[in-house]
PDB file of N, CA, C and O in Angstrom:
ATOM      1  N   UNK A   1     -76.840  39.656  -5.631  1.00 54.00           N
ATOM      2  CA  UNK A   1     -76.554  40.279  -4.337  1.00 54.00           C
ATOM      3  C   UNK A   1     -75.456  41.323  -4.522  1.00 54.00           C
ATOM      4  O   UNK A   1     -74.381  41.085  -5.043  1.00 54.00           O
ATOM      5  N   UNK A   2     -75.714  42.460  -4.081  1.00 69.00           N
ATOM      6  CA  UNK A   2     -74.805  43.599  -4.118  1.00 69.00           C
ATOM      7  C   UNK A   2     -73.984  43.797  -2.830  1.00 69.00           C
ATOM      8  O   UNK A   2     -73.155  44.662  -2.816  1.00 69.00           O
ATOM      9  N   UNK A   3     -74.190  42.947  -1.844  1.00 82.00           N
ATOM     10  CA  UNK A   3     -73.556  43.125  -0.579  1.00 82.00           C
ATOM     11  C   UNK A   3     -74.187  44.206   0.359  1.00 82.00           C
ATOM     12  O   UNK A   3     -75.158  44.683  -0.088  1.00 82.00           O
ATOM     13  N   UNK A   4     -73.667  44.394   1.352  1.00 85.00           N
ATOM     14  CA  UNK A   4     -74.305  45.380   2.350  1.00 85.00           C
ATOM     15  C   UNK A   4     -73.919  46.791   1.899  1.00 85.00           C
ATOM     16  O   UNK A   4     -72.803  47.080   1.307  1.00 85.00           O
ATOM     17  N   UNK A   5     -74.852  47.669   2.115  1.00 84.00           N
ATOM     18  CA  UNK A   5     -74.514  49.092   1.731  1.00 84.00           C
ATOM     19  C   UNK A   5     -73.478  49.726   2.639  1.00 84.00           C
ATOM     20  O   UNK A   5     -73.272  49.356   3.797  1.00 84.00           O
ATOM     21  N   UNK A   6     -72.679  50.682   2.072  1.00 82.00           N
ATOM     22  CA  UNK A   6     -71.653  51.378   2.783  1.00 82.00           C
ATOM     23  C   UNK A   6     -72.262  52.274   3.863  1.00 82.00           C
ATOM     24  O   UNK A   6     -73.309  52.872   3.664  1.00 82.00           O
ATOM     25  N   UNK A   7     -71.570  52.237   5.014  1.00 87.00           N
ATOM     26  CA  UNK A   7     -71.922  53.172   6.070  1.00 87.00           C
ATOM     27  C   UNK A   7     -71.759  54.547   5.785  1.00 87.00           C
ATOM     28  O   UNK A   7     -72.556  55.470   6.157  1.00 87.00           O
ATOM     29  N   UNK A   8     -70.665  54.862   5.113  1.00 85.00           N
ATOM     30  CA  UNK A   8     -70.360  56.235   4.691  1.00 85.00           C
ATOM     31  C   UNK A   8     -70.039  56.263   3.195  1.00 85.00           C
ATOM     32  O   UNK A   8     -68.868  56.218   2.841  1.00 85.00           O
ATOM     33  N   UNK A   9     -71.117  56.363   2.392  1.00 82.00           N
ATOM     34  CA  UNK A   9     -70.832  56.330   0.884  1.00 82.00           C
ATOM     35  C   UNK A   9     -69.989  57.535   0.380  1.00 82.00           C
ATOM     36  O   UNK A   9     -69.358  57.415  -0.602  1.00 82.00           O
ATOM     37  N   UNK A  10     -69.975  58.613   1.100  1.00 86.00           N
ATOM     38  CA  UNK A  10     -69.246  59.800   0.707  1.00 86.00           C
ATOM     39  C   UNK A  10     -67.718  59.782   1.082  1.00 86.00           C
ATOM     40  O   UNK A  10     -67.027  60.613   0.636  1.00 86.00           O
ATOM     41  N   UNK A  11     -67.383  58.763   1.840  1.00 87.00           N
ATOM     42  CA  UNK A  11     -66.049  58.639   2.355  1.00 87.00           C
ATOM     43  C   UNK A  11     -65.121  58.173   1.204  1.00 87.00           C
ATOM     44  O   UNK A  11     -65.355  57.107   0.604  1.00 87.00           O
ATOM     45  N   UNK A  12     -64.045  58.868   0.973  1.00 90.00           N
ATOM     46  CA  UNK A  12     -63.066  58.486  -0.060  1.00 90.00           C
ATOM     47  C   UNK A  12     -61.671  58.375   0.595  1.00 90.00           C
ATOM     48  O   UNK A  12     -61.020  59.483   0.852  1.00 90.00           O
ATOM     49  N   UNK A  13     -61.102  57.173   0.860  1.00 90.00           N
ATOM     50  CA  UNK A  13     -59.946  57.062   1.628  1.00 90.00           C
ATOM     51  C   UNK A  13     -58.733  57.716   0.844  1.00 90.00           C
ATOM     52  O   UNK A  13     -57.807  58.268   1.398  1.00 90.00           O
ATOM     53  N   UNK A  14     -58.749  57.572  -0.487  1.00 93.00           N
ATOM     54  CA  UNK A  14     -57.635  58.118  -1.245  1.00 93.00           C
ATOM     55  C   UNK A  14     -57.630  59.673  -1.156  1.00 93.00           C
ATOM     56  O   UNK A  14     -56.470  60.278  -0.972  1.00 93.00           O
ATOM     57  N   UNK A  15     -58.794  60.235  -1.199  1.00 93.00           N
ATOM     58  CA  UNK A  15     -58.812  61.774  -1.024  1.00 93.00           C
ATOM     59  C   UNK A  15     -58.428  62.181   0.347  1.00 93.00           C
ATOM     60  O   UNK A  15     -57.734  63.173   0.487  1.00 93.00           O
ATOM     61  N   UNK A  16     -58.830  61.423   1.301  1.00 93.00           N
ATOM     62  CA  UNK A  16     -58.435  61.735   2.748  1.00 93.00           C
ATOM     63  C   UNK A  16     -56.977  61.663   2.928  1.00 93.00           C
ATOM     64  O   UNK A  16     -56.336  62.535   3.526  1.00 93.00           O
ATOM     65  N   UNK A  17     -56.338  60.624   2.313  1.00 94.00           N
ATOM     66  CA  UNK A  17     -54.887  60.466   2.434  1.00 94.00           C
ATOM     67  C   UNK A  17     -54.152  61.612   1.750  1.00 94.00           C
ATOM     68  O   UNK A  17     -53.147  62.086   2.199  1.00 94.00           O
ATOM     69  N   UNK A  18     -54.673  61.984   0.554  1.00 94.00           N
ATOM     70  CA  UNK A  18     -54.042  62.991  -0.213  1.00 94.00           C
ATOM     71  C   UNK A  18     -54.069  64.425   0.596  1.00 94.00           C
ATOM     72  O   UNK A  18     -53.203  65.128   0.584  1.00 94.00           O
ATOM     73  N   UNK A  19     -55.302  64.697   1.231  1.00 94.00           N
ATOM     74  CA  UNK A  19     -55.441  65.856   2.041  1.00 94.00           C
ATOM     75  C   UNK A  19     -54.479  65.820   3.184  1.00 94.00           C
ATOM     76  O   UNK A  19     -53.860  66.816   3.516  1.00 94.00           O
ATOM     77  N   UNK A  20     -54.304  64.685   3.822  1.00 93.00           N
ATOM     78  CA  UNK A  20     -53.313  64.567   4.938  1.00 93.00           C
ATOM     79  C   UNK A  20     -51.908  64.774   4.451  1.00 93.00           C
ATOM     80  O   UNK A  20     -51.157  65.540   5.144  1.00 93.00           O
ATOM     81  N   UNK A  21     -51.556  64.271   3.311  1.00 93.00           N
ATOM     82  CA  UNK A  21     -50.233  64.558   2.817  1.00 93.00           C
ATOM     83  C   UNK A  21     -50.015  65.954   2.453  1.00 93.00           C
ATOM     84  O   UNK A  21     -48.883  66.504   2.750  1.00 93.00           O
ATOM     85  N   UNK A  22     -50.976  66.669   2.012  1.00 94.00           N
ATOM     86  CA  UNK A  22     -50.900  68.124   1.699  1.00 94.00           C
ATOM     87  C   UNK A  22     -50.731  68.859   3.051  1.00 94.00           C
ATOM     88  O   UNK A  22     -49.830  69.779   3.160  1.00 94.00           O
ATOM     89  N   UNK A  23     -51.444  68.489   4.038  1.00 93.00           N
ATOM     90  CA  UNK A  23     -51.288  69.150   5.325  1.00 93.00           C
ATOM     91  C   UNK A  23     -49.865  68.892   5.952  1.00 93.00           C
ATOM     92  O   UNK A  23     -49.273  69.718   6.582  1.00 93.00           O
ATOM     93  N   UNK A  24     -49.382  67.681   5.630  1.00 93.00           N
ATOM     94  CA  UNK A  24     -48.083  67.205   6.125  1.00 93.00           C
ATOM     95  C   UNK A  24     -47.034  68.055   5.341  1.00 93.00           C
ATOM     96  O   UNK A  24     -46.076  68.528   6.054  1.00 93.00           O
ATOM     97  N   UNK A  25     -47.221  68.314   4.115  1.00 93.00           N
ATOM     98  CA  UNK A  25     -46.204  69.146   3.309  1.00 93.00           C
ATOM     99  C   UNK A  25     -46.119  70.548   3.939  1.00 93.00           C
ATOM    100  O   UNK A  25     -45.041  71.150   4.158  1.00 93.00           O
ATOM    101  N   UNK A  26     -47.309  71.112   4.171  1.00 93.00           N
ATOM    102  CA  UNK A  26     -47.349  72.457   4.758  1.00 93.00           C
ATOM    103  C   UNK A  26     -46.706  72.542   6.120  1.00 93.00           C
ATOM    104  O   UNK A  26     -45.999  73.489   6.411  1.00 93.00           O
ATOM    105  N   UNK A  27     -46.970  71.583   6.974  1.00 93.00           N
ATOM    106  CA  UNK A  27     -46.343  71.495   8.298  1.00 93.00           C
ATOM    107  C   UNK A  27     -44.876  71.347   8.192  1.00 93.00           C
ATOM    108  O   UNK A  27     -44.101  71.906   8.989  1.00 93.00           O
ATOM    109  N   UNK A  28     -44.399  70.526   7.239  1.00 92.00           N
ATOM    110  CA  UNK A  28     -42.986  70.334   7.094  1.00 92.00           C
ATOM    111  C   UNK A  28     -42.271  71.620   6.720  1.00 92.00           C
ATOM    112  O   UNK A  28     -41.148  71.959   7.187  1.00 92.00           O
ATOM    113  N   UNK A  29     -42.930  72.447   5.864  1.00 91.00           N
ATOM    114  CA  UNK A  29     -42.281  73.606   5.478  1.00 91.00           C
ATOM    115  C   UNK A  29     -42.195  74.633   6.611  1.00 91.00           C
ATOM    116  O   UNK A  29     -41.283  75.495   6.626  1.00 91.00           O
ATOM    117  N   UNK A  30     -43.068  74.624   7.587  1.00 92.00           N
ATOM    118  CA  UNK A  30     -43.076  75.509   8.720  1.00 92.00           C
ATOM    119  C   UNK A  30     -42.252  74.934   9.959  1.00 92.00           C
ATOM    120  O   UNK A  30     -42.014  75.732  10.895  1.00 92.00           O
ATOM    121  N   UNK A  31     -41.936  73.661   9.900  1.00 90.00           N
ATOM    122  CA  UNK A  31     -41.303  73.059  11.107  1.00 90.00           C
ATOM    123  C   UNK A  31     -39.852  73.464  11.238  1.00 90.00           C
ATOM    124  O   UNK A  31     -39.141  73.741  10.254  1.00 90.00           O
ATOM    125  N   UNK A  32     -39.427  73.428  12.495  1.00 91.00           N
ATOM    126  CA  UNK A  32     -38.023  73.742  12.734  1.00 91.00           C
ATOM    127  C   UNK A  32     -37.135  72.565  12.449  1.00 91.00           C
ATOM    128  O   UNK A  32     -36.006  72.748  11.904  1.00 91.00           O
ATOM    129  N   UNK A  33     -37.584  71.390  12.756  1.00 92.00           N
ATOM    130  CA  UNK A  33     -36.840  70.220  12.539  1.00 92.00           C
ATOM    131  C   UNK A  33     -37.773  68.976  12.371  1.00 92.00           C
ATOM    132  O   UNK A  33     -38.921  69.071  12.730  1.00 92.00           O
ATOM    133  N   UNK A  34     -37.274  67.967  11.798  1.00 92.00           N
ATOM    134  CA  UNK A  34     -38.084  66.721  11.644  1.00 92.00           C
ATOM    135  C   UNK A  34     -38.438  66.120  12.984  1.00 92.00           C
ATOM    136  O   UNK A  34     -39.534  65.697  13.195  1.00 92.00           O
ATOM    137  N   UNK A  35     -37.593  66.180  13.974  1.00 95.00           N
ATOM    138  CA  UNK A  35     -37.802  65.628  15.282  1.00 95.00           C
ATOM    139  C   UNK A  35     -38.956  66.393  15.936  1.00 95.00           C
ATOM    140  O   UNK A  35     -39.867  65.778  16.511  1.00 95.00           O
ATOM    141  N   UNK A  36     -38.916  67.699  15.868  1.00 94.00           N
ATOM    142  CA  UNK A  36     -40.029  68.507  16.546  1.00 94.00           C
ATOM    143  C   UNK A  36     -41.358  68.230  15.881  1.00 94.00           C
ATOM    144  O   UNK A  36     -42.411  68.166  16.507  1.00 94.00           O
ATOM    145  N   UNK A  37     -41.327  68.075  14.495  1.00 93.00           N
ATOM    146  CA  UNK A  37     -42.588  67.799  13.803  1.00 93.00           C
ATOM    147  C   UNK A  37     -43.034  66.383  14.174  1.00 93.00           C
ATOM    148  O   UNK A  37     -44.242  66.280  14.351  1.00 93.00           O
ATOM    149  N   UNK A  38     -42.216  65.424  14.236  1.00 94.00           N
ATOM    150  CA  UNK A  38     -42.578  64.083  14.677  1.00 94.00           C
ATOM    151  C   UNK A  38     -43.165  64.048  16.050  1.00 94.00           C
ATOM    152  O   UNK A  38     -44.203  63.451  16.328  1.00 94.00           O
ATOM    153  N   UNK A  39     -42.563  64.829  17.036  1.00 95.00           N
ATOM    154  CA  UNK A  39     -43.105  64.914  18.357  1.00 95.00           C
ATOM    155  C   UNK A  39     -44.420  65.640  18.340  1.00 95.00           C
ATOM    156  O   UNK A  39     -45.381  65.188  19.113  1.00 95.00           O
ATOM    157  N   UNK A  40     -44.606  66.622  17.564  1.00 92.00           N
ATOM    158  CA  UNK A  40     -45.887  67.351  17.442  1.00 92.00           C
ATOM    159  C   UNK A  40     -47.040  66.431  16.927  1.00 92.00           C
ATOM    160  O   UNK A  40     -48.134  66.464  17.426  1.00 92.00           O
ATOM    161  N   UNK A  41     -46.646  65.627  15.898  1.00 91.00           N
ATOM    162  CA  UNK A  41     -47.691  64.645  15.367  1.00 91.00           C
ATOM    163  C   UNK A  41     -47.843  63.425  16.167  1.00 91.00           C
ATOM    164  O   UNK A  41     -48.676  62.580  15.840  1.00 91.00           O
ATOM    165  N   UNK A  42     -46.947  63.196  17.172  1.00 95.00           N
ATOM    166  CA  UNK A  42     -46.951  62.019  17.977  1.00 95.00           C
ATOM    167  C   UNK A  42     -46.660  60.741  17.203  1.00 95.00           C
ATOM    168  O   UNK A  42     -47.409  59.701  17.397  1.00 95.00           O
ATOM    169  N   UNK A  43     -45.765  60.823  16.214  1.00 94.00           N
ATOM    170  CA  UNK A  43     -45.273  59.697  15.429  1.00 94.00           C
ATOM    171  C   UNK A  43     -43.788  59.558  15.524  1.00 94.00           C
ATOM    172  O   UNK A  43     -43.101  60.474  15.927  1.00 94.00           O
ATOM    173  N   UNK A  44     -43.298  58.393  15.107  1.00 96.00           N
ATOM    174  CA  UNK A  44     -41.831  58.182  15.163  1.00 96.00           C
ATOM    175  C   UNK A  44     -41.177  58.989  14.025  1.00 96.00           C
ATOM    176  O   UNK A  44     -41.809  59.327  13.045  1.00 96.00           O
ATOM    177  N   UNK A  45     -39.880  59.260  14.189  1.00 94.00           N
ATOM    178  CA  UNK A  45     -39.124  59.965  13.180  1.00 94.00           C
ATOM    179  C   UNK A  45     -39.125  59.188  11.906  1.00 94.00           C
ATOM    180  O   UNK A  45     -39.258  59.734  10.805  1.00 94.00           O
ATOM    181  N   UNK A  46     -38.932  57.833  11.958  1.00 94.00           N
ATOM    182  CA  UNK A  46     -38.904  57.074  10.777  1.00 94.00           C
ATOM    183  C   UNK A  46     -40.288  57.075  10.033  1.00 94.00           C
ATOM    184  O   UNK A  46     -40.305  57.164   8.846  1.00 94.00           O
ATOM    185  N   UNK A  47     -41.341  57.054  10.791  1.00 95.00           N
ATOM    186  CA  UNK A  47     -42.718  57.093  10.163  1.00 95.00           C
ATOM    187  C   UNK A  47     -42.889  58.510   9.420  1.00 95.00           C
ATOM    188  O   UNK A  47     -43.438  58.513   8.335  1.00 95.00           O
ATOM    189  N   UNK A  48     -42.400  59.527  10.067  1.00 94.00           N
ATOM    190  CA  UNK A  48     -42.536  60.911   9.450  1.00 94.00           C
ATOM    191  C   UNK A  48     -41.675  60.917   8.202  1.00 94.00           C
ATOM    192  O   UNK A  48     -42.181  61.410   7.166  1.00 94.00           O
ATOM    193  N   UNK A  49     -40.466  60.368   8.202  1.00 92.00           N
ATOM    194  CA  UNK A  49     -39.727  60.362   6.992  1.00 92.00           C
ATOM    195  C   UNK A  49     -40.389  59.626   5.892  1.00 92.00           C
ATOM    196  O   UNK A  49     -40.368  60.003   4.698  1.00 92.00           O
ATOM    197  N   UNK A  50     -40.930  58.410   6.208  1.00 93.00           N
ATOM    198  CA  UNK A  50     -41.688  57.646   5.245  1.00 93.00           C
ATOM    199  C   UNK A  50     -42.842  58.431   4.643  1.00 93.00           C
ATOM    200  O   UNK A  50     -43.048  58.383   3.362  1.00 93.00           O
ATOM    201  N   UNK A  51     -43.634  59.108   5.447  1.00 93.00           N
ATOM    202  CA  UNK A  51     -44.723  59.897   4.933  1.00 93.00           C
ATOM    203  C   UNK A  51     -44.254  61.110   4.075  1.00 93.00           C
ATOM    204  O   UNK A  51     -44.808  61.313   3.038  1.00 93.00           O
ATOM    205  N   UNK A  52     -43.157  61.656   4.417  1.00 93.00           N
ATOM    206  CA  UNK A  52     -42.615  62.854   3.669  1.00 93.00           C
ATOM    207  C   UNK A  52     -42.129  62.300   2.353  1.00 93.00           C
ATOM    208  O   UNK A  52     -42.247  63.008   1.294  1.00 93.00           O
ATOM    209  N   UNK A  53     -41.431  61.174   2.319  1.00 92.00           N
ATOM    210  CA  UNK A  53     -41.032  60.584   1.056  1.00 92.00           C
ATOM    211  C   UNK A  53     -42.187  60.206   0.136  1.00 92.00           C
ATOM    212  O   UNK A  53     -42.237  60.436  -1.094  1.00 92.00           O
ATOM    213  N   UNK A  54     -43.323  59.686   0.802  1.00 90.00           N
ATOM    214  CA  UNK A  54     -44.534  59.386   0.042  1.00 90.00           C
ATOM    215  C   UNK A  54     -45.112  60.641  -0.568  1.00 90.00           C
ATOM    216  O   UNK A  54     -45.592  60.654  -1.652  1.00 90.00           O
ATOM    217  N   UNK A  55     -44.992  61.693   0.195  1.00 90.00           N
ATOM    218  CA  UNK A  55     -45.557  62.961  -0.223  1.00 90.00           C
ATOM    219  C   UNK A  55     -44.709  63.635  -1.317  1.00 90.00           C
ATOM    220  O   UNK A  55     -45.113  64.649  -1.925  1.00 90.00           O
ATOM    221  N   UNK A  56     -43.544  63.209  -1.496  1.00 89.00           N
ATOM    222  CA  UNK A  56     -42.537  63.699  -2.541  1.00 89.00           C
ATOM    223  C   UNK A  56     -41.881  64.937  -2.022  1.00 89.00           C
ATOM    224  O   UNK A  56     -41.357  65.740  -2.832  1.00 89.00           O
ATOM    225  N   UNK A  57     -41.859  65.157  -0.736  1.00 88.00           N
ATOM    226  CA  UNK A  57     -41.201  66.322  -0.178  1.00 88.00           C
ATOM    227  C   UNK A  57     -39.751  66.151   0.246  1.00 88.00           C
ATOM    228  O   UNK A  57     -38.939  67.029   0.164  1.00 88.00           O
ATOM    229  N   UNK A  58     -39.493  64.980   0.734  1.00 80.00           N
ATOM    230  CA  UNK A  58     -38.111  64.734   1.365  1.00 80.00           C
ATOM    231  C   UNK A  58     -37.484  63.522   0.662  1.00 80.00           C
ATOM    232  O   UNK A  58     -38.126  62.591   0.360  1.00 80.00           O
ATOM    233  N   UNK A  59     -36.194  63.670   0.461  1.00 80.00           N
ATOM    234  CA  UNK A  59     -35.397  62.645  -0.155  1.00 80.00           C
ATOM    235  C   UNK A  59     -34.222  62.311   0.740  1.00 80.00           C
ATOM    236  O   UNK A  59     -33.450  63.156   1.063  1.00 80.00           O
ATOM    237  N   UNK A  60     -34.140  61.028   1.122  1.00 69.00           N
ATOM    238  CA  UNK A  60     -32.949  60.629   1.881  1.00 69.00           C
ATOM    239  C   UNK A  60     -31.779  60.208   1.045  1.00 69.00           C
ATOM    240  O   UNK A  60     -32.011  60.130  -0.197  1.00 69.00           O
ATOM    241  N   UNK A  61     -30.735  59.787   1.606  1.00 67.00           N
ATOM    242  CA  UNK A  61     -29.583  59.365   0.865  1.00 67.00           C
ATOM    243  C   UNK A  61     -29.836  57.913   0.279  1.00 67.00           C
ATOM    244  O   UNK A  61     -29.194  57.680  -0.800  1.00 67.00           O
ATOM    245  N   UNK A  62     -30.624  57.225   0.803  1.00 65.00           N
ATOM    246  CA  UNK A  62     -30.942  55.825   0.305  1.00 65.00           C
ATOM    247  C   UNK A  62     -32.057  55.786  -0.814  1.00 65.00           C
ATOM    248  O   UNK A  62     -31.874  55.186  -1.810  1.00 65.00           O
ATOM    249  N   UNK A  63     -33.037  56.585  -0.608  1.00 55.00           N
ATOM    250  CA  UNK A  63     -34.172  56.580  -1.516  1.00 55.00           C
ATOM    251  C   UNK A  63     -33.984  57.398  -2.744  1.00 55.00           C
ATOM    252  O   UNK A  63     -33.369  58.428  -2.835  1.00 55.00           O
TER     253      UNK A  63
END
């Protein structure tokens, strides 16, 4: 048994996430502030910082 077939065999979550991180990098470079970017993306400031750290763009004092 091979299991059930994938509904979207062309979908690659890792590629999608990498594309999202690249778009986030570009938006960060153009943004006036982290708060305005977080508001624009409708996410919390902490979540934005976490994503920027994951993208390798932002470094905080702790990390």
